[in-house]
Coordinates of C-alpha atoms and ligand atoms in Angstrom, one line a residue:
X1 CA 73.3 -35.9 214.8
X2 CA 71.8 -33.8 213.1
X3 CA 74.7 -31.7 211.9
X4 CA 72.7 -28.0 211.0
X5 CA 75.6 -26.3 209.0
X6 CA 75.2 -23.0 208.0
X7 CA 77.6 -22.0 205.2
X8 CA 77.7 -17.8 205.6
X9 CA 79.6 -16.3 202.9
X10 CA 80.2 -13.2 200.5
X11 CA 79.5 -15.2 197.3
X12 CA 77.0 -18.2 195.7
X13 CA 76.5 -18.9 192.7
X14 CA 74.5 -18.3 190.7
X15 CA 72.9 -15.7 192.8
X16 CA 76.3 -13.7 193.3
X17 CA 79.3 -15.0 191.5
X18 CA 83.0 -13.2 191.6
X19 CA 85.1 -16.0 191.7
X20 CA 85.4 -19.5 192.5
X21 CA 84.4 -18.9 196.2
X22 CA 80.9 -18.4 194.7
X23 CA 81.3 -21.9 192.9
X24 CA 82.2 -23.8 195.9
X25 CA 79.3 -22.6 198.1
X26 CA 76.9 -22.7 195.5
X27 CA 78.1 -26.5 194.7
X28 CA 79.1 -27.9 198.2
X29 CA 75.6 -27.7 199.8
X30 CA 74.2 -29.5 197.5
X31 CA 76.1 -32.2 197.8
X32 CA 76.0 -32.2 201.2
X33 CA 72.6 -32.3 201.5
X34 CA 71.8 -35.6 200.6
X35 CA 74.7 -37.3 202.8
X36 CA 72.4 -36.0 205.1
X37 CA 73.7 -32.5 206.5
X38 CA 71.1 -30.1 207.5
X39 CA 72.5 -27.3 205.3
X40 CA 71.6 -23.9 204.5
X41 CA 73.6 -20.9 202.8
X42 CA 73.6 -17.1 204.1
X43 CA 74.0 -14.1 201.9
X44 CA 73.7 -10.7 201.9
X45 CA 70.9 -9.1 200.2
X46 CA 73.0 -7.3 197.7
X47 CA 71.4 -4.8 195.4
X48 CA 72.2 -7.0 192.6
X49 CA 69.7 -9.8 193.4
X50 CA 66.1 -9.8 192.5
X51 CA 63.0 -10.6 194.6
X52 CA 60.9 -12.1 191.1
X53 CA 63.9 -13.5 189.5
X54 CA 64.8 -15.4 192.3
X55 CA 61.6 -16.2 193.8
X56 CA 62.9 -14.6 197.2
X57 CA 60.1 -14.8 200.0
X58 CA 60.5 -12.6 203.4
X59 CA 60.2 -14.7 206.4
X60 CA 61.3 -12.5 208.9
X61 CA 61.3 -8.5 210.0
X62 CA 63.2 -6.5 211.8
X63 CA 65.7 -9.0 213.6
X64 CA 67.3 -6.8 216.4
X65 CA 71.4 -6.7 216.6
X66 CA 73.6 -4.5 218.3
X67 CA 76.4 -3.2 215.2
X68 CA 77.9 0.4 214.7
X69 CA 76.8 0.5 218.7
X70 CA 73.5 0.8 218.8
X71 CA 70.4 -1.1 217.7
X72 CA 70.4 -2.1 214.1
X73 CA 67.8 -4.9 212.8
X74 CA 67.9 -6.9 209.5
X75 CA 65.0 -8.8 207.5
X76 CA 65.3 -12.4 206.6
X77 CA 64.4 -13.5 203.1
X78 CA 64.4 -17.4 201.8
X79 CA 65.1 -18.8 198.7
X80 CA 66.4 -22.2 197.6
X81 CA 69.3 -22.9 195.6
X82 CA 68.5 -23.7 192.3
X83 CA 66.9 -26.9 191.3
X84 CA 67.7 -27.9 195.1
X85 CA 66.3 -28.3 198.6
X86 CA 69.0 -26.0 200.1
X87 CA 67.3 -23.0 201.7
X88 CA 69.4 -19.8 200.8
X89 CA 68.8 -17.1 202.8
X90 CA 69.5 -13.7 201.8
X91 CA 69.9 -10.5 205.1
X92 CA 68.5 -7.7 204.2
X93 CA 69.6 -4.3 205.6
X94 CA 69.4 -1.2 203.6
X95 CA 72.3 0.9 205.5
X96 CA 74.9 -2.1 204.8
X97 CA 74.0 -3.9 201.7
X98 CA 72.9 -1.2 199.3
X99 CA 75.7 -0.2 197.4
X100 CA 76.8 -1.4 194.7
X101 CA 78.0 -4.9 193.7
X102 CA 78.8 -7.8 195.5
X103 CA 82.1 -6.4 196.8
X104 CA 82.6 -2.6 197.6
X105 CA 85.9 -2.2 195.9
X106 CA 87.1 -3.2 192.9
X107 CA 90.2 -5.5 193.1
X108 CA 87.8 -8.5 194.3
X109 CA 88.5 -7.1 197.7
X110 CA 90.8 -7.6 200.7
X111 CA 89.4 -5.0 203.2
X112 CA 90.4 -1.2 204.0
X113 CA 87.2 0.8 203.0
X114 CA 84.8 2.0 206.0
X115 CA 82.2 0.7 203.3
X116 CA 83.6 -2.9 202.9
X117 CA 84.2 -2.9 206.7
X118 CA 80.9 -1.9 207.9
X119 CA 79.5 -4.7 204.9
X120 CA 81.3 -7.7 206.3
X121 CA 81.2 -7.1 209.9
X122 CA 77.4 -6.8 209.7
X123 CA 77.0 -9.8 208.0
X124 CA 79.0 -11.7 210.4
X125 CA 77.1 -10.3 213.2
X126 CA 74.2 -10.9 211.4
X127 CA 74.9 -14.3 210.2
X128 CA 76.0 -15.0 214.2
X129 CA 72.5 -14.0 215.0
X130 CA 70.5 -16.5 212.3
X131 CA 72.8 -19.6 213.8
X132 CA 71.5 -18.3 217.2
X133 CA 67.8 -18.4 216.3
X134 CA 67.9 -21.7 214.1
X135 CA 70.0 -23.5 216.9
X136 CA 72.4 -24.4 214.6
X137 CA 75.3 -26.5 215.8
X138 CA 78.2 -25.1 212.7
X139 CA 78.7 -22.0 211.5
X140 CA 80.6 -22.6 208.1
X141 CA 82.8 -19.8 207.4
X142 CA 84.2 -18.7 204.3
X143 CA 87.4 -16.5 203.6
X144 CA 88.4 -13.7 205.4
X145 CA 84.6 -11.7 205.0
X146 CA 83.3 -14.1 207.4
X147 CA 86.3 -14.9 209.4
X148 CA 86.0 -12.5 212.2
X149 CA 82.8 -15.0 213.2
X150 CA 84.9 -17.7 215.9
X151 CA 86.3 -14.8 217.7
X152 CA 83.1 -13.0 218.0
X153 CA 81.5 -16.6 219.2
X154 CA 84.2 -17.8 221.4
X155 CA 84.0 -13.6 223.4
X156 CA 80.4 -14.1 223.0
X157 CA 80.3 -17.6 224.7
X158 CA 77.8 -18.8 222.1
X159 CA 77.5 -22.6 221.6
X160 CA 77.9 -23.1 218.0
X161 CA 81.1 -24.4 216.7
X162 CA 83.2 -23.1 213.6
X163 CA 84.9 -24.6 210.2
X164 CA 86.8 -21.5 208.6
X165 CA 87.9 -22.4 205.0
X166 CA 90.2 -20.7 203.3
X167 CA 89.8 -20.3 199.6
X168 CA 92.9 -17.7 199.1
X169 CA 95.2 -16.7 202.1
X170 CA 96.5 -13.7 200.3
X171 CA 93.2 -12.1 201.1
X172 CA 92.8 -11.0 204.5
X173 CA 90.4 -8.2 205.7
X174 CA 92.4 -5.2 207.4
X175 CA 91.0 -2.7 208.9
X176 CA 91.9 0.0 211.2
X177 CA 91.3 -0.8 214.8
X178 CA 88.8 2.4 215.1
X179 CA 86.8 0.8 212.8
X180 CA 86.3 -2.8 213.9
X181 CA 86.0 -0.8 217.8
X182 CA 83.6 1.0 216.5
X183 CA 81.3 -1.2 214.4
X184 CA 81.9 -4.3 217.1
X185 CA 82.3 -2.4 220.5
X186 CA 85.2 -4.4 220.5
X187 CA 88.8 -2.5 222.5
X188 CA 91.3 -3.6 219.5
X189 CA 94.7 -1.7 221.0
X190 CA 96.3 -2.5 217.7
X191 CA 96.6 -0.5 214.7
X192 CA 95.5 -2.7 212.2
X193 CA 92.8 -5.7 212.6
X194 CA 93.4 -8.8 210.5
X195 CA 90.0 -10.9 210.0
X196 CA 91.2 -13.8 208.5
X197 CA 93.9 -13.5 211.3
X198 CA 91.6 -13.5 214.0
X199 CA 89.6 -16.1 212.5
X200 CA 92.5 -18.7 212.0
X201 CA 93.3 -17.8 215.6
X202 CA 89.8 -18.8 216.9
X203 CA 88.1 -20.8 215.0
X204 CA 87.6 -24.6 216.0
X205 CA 88.9 -26.4 213.1
X206 CA 90.4 -24.8 209.5
X207 CA 91.0 -26.2 206.0
X208 CA 92.1 -24.9 202.8
X209 CA 91.0 -26.0 198.8
X210 CA 93.8 -28.3 198.1
X211 CA 96.0 -30.6 200.4
X212 CA 99.2 -28.6 198.9
X213 CA 98.2 -25.5 199.3
X214 CA 97.4 -26.4 203.2
X215 CA 101.1 -27.3 203.5
X216 CA 102.4 -24.5 201.5
X217 CA 100.6 -21.8 203.6
X218 CA 103.3 -23.0 206.5
X219 CA 106.1 -22.0 204.7
X220 CA 107.5 -18.2 204.1
X221 CA 107.2 -18.3 200.6
X222 CA 103.2 -19.3 200.9
X223 CA 101.9 -18.1 204.6
X224 CA 101.3 -14.4 203.1
X225 CA 102.7 -13.4 206.7
X226 CA 100.4 -15.8 208.2
X227 CA 102.6 -18.8 208.9
X228 CA 103.6 -18.7 212.5
X229 CA 99.8 -18.1 213.3
X230 CA 98.9 -21.0 211.0
X231 CA 101.8 -23.7 212.5
X232 CA 100.5 -22.8 215.8
X233 CA 96.9 -24.4 214.2
X234 CA 98.5 -27.3 212.3
X235 CA 97.0 -29.9 214.2
X236 CA 93.3 -28.4 213.5
X237 CA 94.0 -28.0 209.8
X238 CA 93.5 -30.0 206.6
X239 CA 93.3 -29.7 203.0
X240 CA 90.1 -30.7 201.3
X241 CA 90.1 -30.8 197.8
X242 CA 87.5 -28.5 195.5
X243 CA 85.4 -30.3 193.1
X244 CA 83.1 -29.1 190.0
X245 CA 78.9 -29.6 189.4
X246 CA 79.4 -32.1 187.3
X247 CA 76.1 -31.6 185.9
X248 CA 76.5 -28.2 184.9
X249 CA 79.7 -28.6 183.6
X250 CA 79.0 -31.4 181.2
X251 CA 80.2 -31.2 177.7
X252 CA 77.8 -33.7 177.1
X253 CA 74.6 -31.7 177.8
X254 CA 76.2 -28.3 177.8
X255 CA 73.5 -26.1 175.8
X256 CA 75.9 -23.4 175.4
X257 CA 78.0 -25.3 173.0
X258 CA 77.9 -25.3 169.5
X259 CA 78.4 -29.2 168.8
X260 CA 78.0 -31.7 172.1
X261 CA 80.6 -34.0 172.5
X262 CA 82.1 -37.0 174.5
X263 CA 85.3 -39.4 174.3
X264 CA 83.5 -41.3 171.8
X265 CA 82.9 -38.3 169.1
X266 CA 86.4 -36.0 169.6
X267 CA 85.3 -34.5 165.9
X268 CA 82.5 -33.1 167.5
X269 CA 84.9 -31.0 169.9
X270 CA 86.5 -29.4 166.5
X271 CA 83.3 -28.0 165.7
X272 CA 83.2 -25.7 168.8
X273 CA 87.0 -24.5 168.3
X274 CA 85.8 -23.8 164.5
X275 CA 82.7 -21.6 166.3
X276 CA 85.1 -20.1 169.0
X277 CA 87.4 -18.6 166.3
X278 CA 84.3 -17.2 164.3
X279 CA 82.8 -15.7 167.7
X280 CA 86.3 -14.0 168.4
X281 CA 87.0 -13.0 164.8
X282 CA 90.3 -15.5 164.6
X283 CA 90.9 -17.3 161.1
X284 CA 88.5 -20.0 160.9
X285 CA 91.1 -23.5 161.1
X286 CA 90.8 -26.9 162.7
X287 CA 94.4 -27.6 163.0
X288 CA 96.0 -24.4 165.0
X289 CA 96.8 -25.0 168.0
X290 CA 94.4 -22.7 170.4
X291 CA 95.9 -21.7 173.6
X292 CA 93.2 -20.6 176.3
X293 CA 92.8 -18.6 180.1
X294 CA 90.0 -17.5 182.1
X295 CA 89.8 -16.2 185.1
X296 CA 90.8 -13.0 187.3
X297 CA 93.6 -10.5 185.8
X298 CA 95.4 -10.6 189.0
X299 CA 99.0 -11.3 189.7
X300 CA 98.0 -14.1 191.4
X301 CA 96.9 -15.6 188.5
X302 CA 100.3 -15.5 186.4
X303 CA 99.2 -13.0 184.0
X304 CA 102.5 -11.4 183.2
X305 CA 103.9 -14.3 182.3
X306 CA 100.9 -15.3 180.0
X307 CA 101.6 -11.8 178.4
X308 CA 105.6 -12.9 177.9
X309 CA 105.1 -16.0 176.5
X310 CA 102.1 -14.7 174.4
X311 CA 105.0 -13.5 171.2
X312 CA 106.1 -17.5 170.9
X313 CA 102.7 -18.3 170.4
X314 CA 101.9 -15.8 167.7
X315 CA 105.4 -16.8 165.9
X316 CA 104.3 -20.5 166.6
X317 CA 101.3 -19.7 164.4
X318 CA 99.4 -20.9 167.4
X319 CA 96.3 -19.3 168.6
X320 CA 95.9 -17.5 172.1
X321 CA 92.2 -16.7 173.5
X322 CA 91.8 -14.3 176.9
X323 CA 88.7 -14.1 178.7
X324 CA 88.9 -12.2 182.0
X325 CA 89.3 -8.8 184.4
X326 CA 91.2 -7.7 186.9
X327 CA 93.5 -5.3 187.5
X328 CA 94.1 -2.0 184.8
X329 CA 98.0 -3.1 183.8
X330 CA 97.3 -6.6 182.8
X331 CA 94.2 -5.0 181.1
X332 CA 95.8 -3.1 179.1
X333 CA 99.0 -5.1 178.2
X334 CA 96.5 -7.7 177.5
X335 CA 94.9 -5.8 174.9
X336 CA 97.7 -4.1 173.4
X337 CA 98.8 -7.6 172.2
X338 CA 95.5 -8.3 170.8
X339 CA 95.9 -5.2 169.0
X340 CA 99.4 -5.9 167.4
X341 CA 98.4 -9.5 166.3
X342 CA 95.0 -9.3 165.1
X343 CA 95.3 -13.0 163.4
X344 CA 96.4 -14.9 166.8
X345 CA 95.1 -13.3 170.1
X346 CA 91.9 -12.2 171.3
X347 CA 91.2 -10.7 174.2
X348 CA 87.8 -9.9 176.2
X349 CA 87.8 -7.9 179.3
X350 CA 84.7 -9.3 180.9
X351 CA 83.4 -12.1 182.7
X352 CA 81.1 -13.7 180.6
X353 CA 80.0 -17.3 181.9
X354 CA 78.2 -18.8 178.3
X355 CA 81.6 -17.5 176.3
X356 CA 83.9 -19.6 179.1
X357 CA 81.8 -22.4 178.4
X358 CA 82.7 -21.9 174.3
X359 CA 86.3 -21.8 175.3
X360 CA 86.5 -24.6 177.6
X361 CA 85.4 -26.6 174.5
X362 CA 86.6 -24.9 172.1
X363 CA 90.5 -24.8 172.7
X364 CA 93.0 -27.6 173.1
X365 CA 95.5 -25.9 175.9
X366 CA 94.5 -24.5 179.1
X367 CA 96.6 -22.2 180.6
X368 CA 97.3 -21.5 184.3
X369 CA 100.8 -20.5 185.4
X370 CA 99.6 -19.2 188.5
X371 CA 101.9 -17.8 191.5
X372 CA 99.7 -19.6 193.7
X373 CA 96.9 -21.7 193.6
X374 CA 94.4 -22.9 196.5
X375 CA 92.9 -25.2 194.6
X376 CA 91.8 -23.5 190.7
X377 CA 88.7 -24.5 189.2
X378 CA 89.9 -23.9 185.1
X379 CA 92.0 -26.7 184.9
X380 CA 88.8 -29.3 186.6
X381 CA 86.8 -27.9 183.8
X382 CA 89.2 -27.9 181.2
X383 CA 89.9 -31.6 181.5
X384 CA 86.7 -32.5 181.5
X385 CA 86.1 -30.9 178.3
X386 CA 89.4 -32.6 176.8
X387 CA 91.2 -29.5 177.1
X388 CA 94.6 -30.0 178.1
X389 CA 96.1 -27.5 180.9
X390 CA 99.4 -26.8 181.6
X391 CA 100.0 -24.9 185.0
X392 CA 102.6 -24.5 187.4
X393 CA 103.7 -27.1 190.1
X394 CA 101.3 -25.6 193.1
X395 CA 98.3 -25.9 195.6
X396 CA 95.5 -27.8 194.0
X397 CA 97.4 -28.0 190.5
X398 CA 100.1 -29.8 191.9
X399 CA 97.2 -31.8 193.0
X400 CA 94.6 -32.7 190.0
X401 CA 97.2 -32.3 186.8
X402 CA 98.9 -35.5 186.5
X403 CA 101.9 -34.0 184.8
X404 CA 102.6 -35.9 181.4
X405 CA 98.9 -37.7 181.5
X406 CA 96.4 -35.4 181.9
X407 CA 98.0 -32.2 181.2
X408 CA 101.9 -30.8 182.1
X409 CA 103.0 -28.7 184.7
X410 CA 106.4 -26.6 185.1
X411 CA 108.0 -26.3 188.6
X412 CA 109.3 -21.8 188.4
X413 CA 107.5 -19.1 188.2
X414 CA 109.6 -18.0 185.3
X415 CA 108.7 -17.6 181.5
X416 CA 111.4 -19.8 180.5
X417 CA 110.1 -22.8 182.4
X418 CA 106.7 -22.2 181.3
X419 CA 107.6 -21.9 177.5
X420 CA 109.6 -25.3 178.2
X421 CA 105.9 -27.0 179.0
X422 CA 104.2 -25.4 176.2
X423 CA 106.6 -27.1 173.8
X424 CA 106.4 -30.5 175.3
X425 CA 102.2 -30.2 174.8
X426 CA 102.9 -28.6 171.1
X427 CA 104.7 -32.3 170.9
X428 CA 102.2 -34.2 171.9
X429 CA 99.4 -32.4 170.2
X430 CA 101.6 -33.3 167.3
X431 CA 101.7 -36.8 167.3
X432 CA 97.0 -37.5 166.9
X433 CA 97.8 -41.0 169.3
X434 CA 99.3 -39.8 171.9
X435 CA 97.1 -36.9 172.1
X436 CA 94.0 -38.7 172.2
X437 CA 95.0 -40.7 175.1
X438 CA 95.8 -37.4 177.0
X439 CA 92.4 -36.2 176.6
X440 CA 90.8 -39.3 177.1
X441 CA 92.2 -39.3 180.7
X442 CA 91.6 -35.9 181.4
X443 CA 87.7 -36.3 180.0
X444 CA 87.5 -39.6 182.5
X445 CA 88.9 -38.0 185.7
X446 CA 86.6 -37.8 188.3
X447 CA 86.1 -34.0 189.8
X448 CA 82.7 -34.8 191.4
X449 CA 82.4 -33.1 195.0
X450 CA 81.4 -37.0 196.2
X451 CA 84.4 -37.6 198.0
X452 CA 84.9 -33.8 199.3
X453 CA 81.7 -33.9 201.1
X454 CA 82.2 -36.9 203.0
X455 CA 85.4 -35.1 204.0
X456 CA 83.3 -31.9 205.2
X457 CA 81.4 -34.4 207.1
X458 CA 84.1 -35.8 208.7
X459 CA 85.2 -32.4 210.1
X460 CA 81.6 -31.4 211.0
X461 CA 81.3 -34.7 213.0
X462 CA 84.5 -34.1 214.6
X463 CA 83.8 -30.3 215.6
X464 CA 80.4 -32.0 217.5
X465 CA 82.3 -35.0 219.2
Ligands
GLC1 C1 90.0 -18.9 195.3 C2 91.1 -19.2 195.0 C3 91.4 -20.8 194.1 C4 90.0 -21.8 194.7 C5 88.7 -20.8 194.9 C6 87.5 -21.7 195.7 O1 89.5 -17.8 194.3 O2 92.1 -18.6 193.8 O3 92.5 -21.3 193.9 O4 89.5 -22.1 193.3 O5 88.7 -19.6 196.0 O6 88.0 -22.2 196.5

């Protein structure tokens, strides 16, 4: 079986990265290829992507499609994921992809505007055309941006099989029917068209990015209004945990660190802490417990809980470092805290992957009090760097943090529960022997893509059987 598979997505690291989705589409194909899958990735040719830097080659011009009720066309460009033989195809179309950024809307997007609808519906239509041209067996769709593909494929009667991976059920891509009908030439009567919902109903198989999240979304609390529809597909729904690129995230070789280290020379980890304190202009002291958070500043990530516990950290002479971007209200609150407690709190409102590495290496504790977390990558990276995660017991956090062994978990989404687990973690920190054991277990965990890649292959085979 050839398993000719095309990933189709809105993001792919490192070429166009906003969130965890990009890390997955940038790393999983690399793990699939050596296992015999003929895998490529398809992405829009965004304006932020540069031809020279990415060694792009034009492979085909003026490929015709029907879109917006008229003849449209696109050009196809090719390169490879860095240091691999995984082809990356970019779809060039001036009308739909030449606007700013990866997403049109600033909130990492969940549908709404005409420009956004045009962008991702065009990506979906063009993706199917490419799959037909390349004779692909499987289109592996990622999140709502390409979730309409299974619907179109069924409607048009193509042979291509589909797998839909849900990275975050909170974003569904909901558009007024008029827009979708205009772009796709469909006749949806309902007022709003929900791309993810259509994907769930029409895809051949679907999965989420951890076992626990795949069960949680079948409940009202985590179902985001799609519980009933997901229950209909229960037997075709599975959970496959994300991995991380263990070559890229390796404290032994990471070139952004002040000092490289492994479990056998943890003193070097402390040098990174001093360096981080220097970079962020915090008082430099090896002994000060240092907590960090890296991620999108959204309600999903539990940023309000972090703001609530921050004064406790200050009163206990700890330091807190936050790096990320997101909703304005969270950015403001955090910046206010940083101004008030200059010696204890540092907040950087940006995405900065080099600084992120310094933070993973230089901190003692990594905070992830998420309301929900399909998988979560921060807790995987932090464990690899010997930085102990404190997370809420949900989704991928439940599946990857061993409570009291490699990190700490708390149940209720409440500041008090979060605080209790922080206090418990601080107790361990004060006991050098226990603390070292925790770090050793965390650093020795295997979060590579190997196992999960095999599980994806099982799904691909099931699709073709
Ligand atoms: C989304 C989810 C996150 C997951 C990532 C990659 O960003 O919120 O939990 O790790 O997708 O699958």
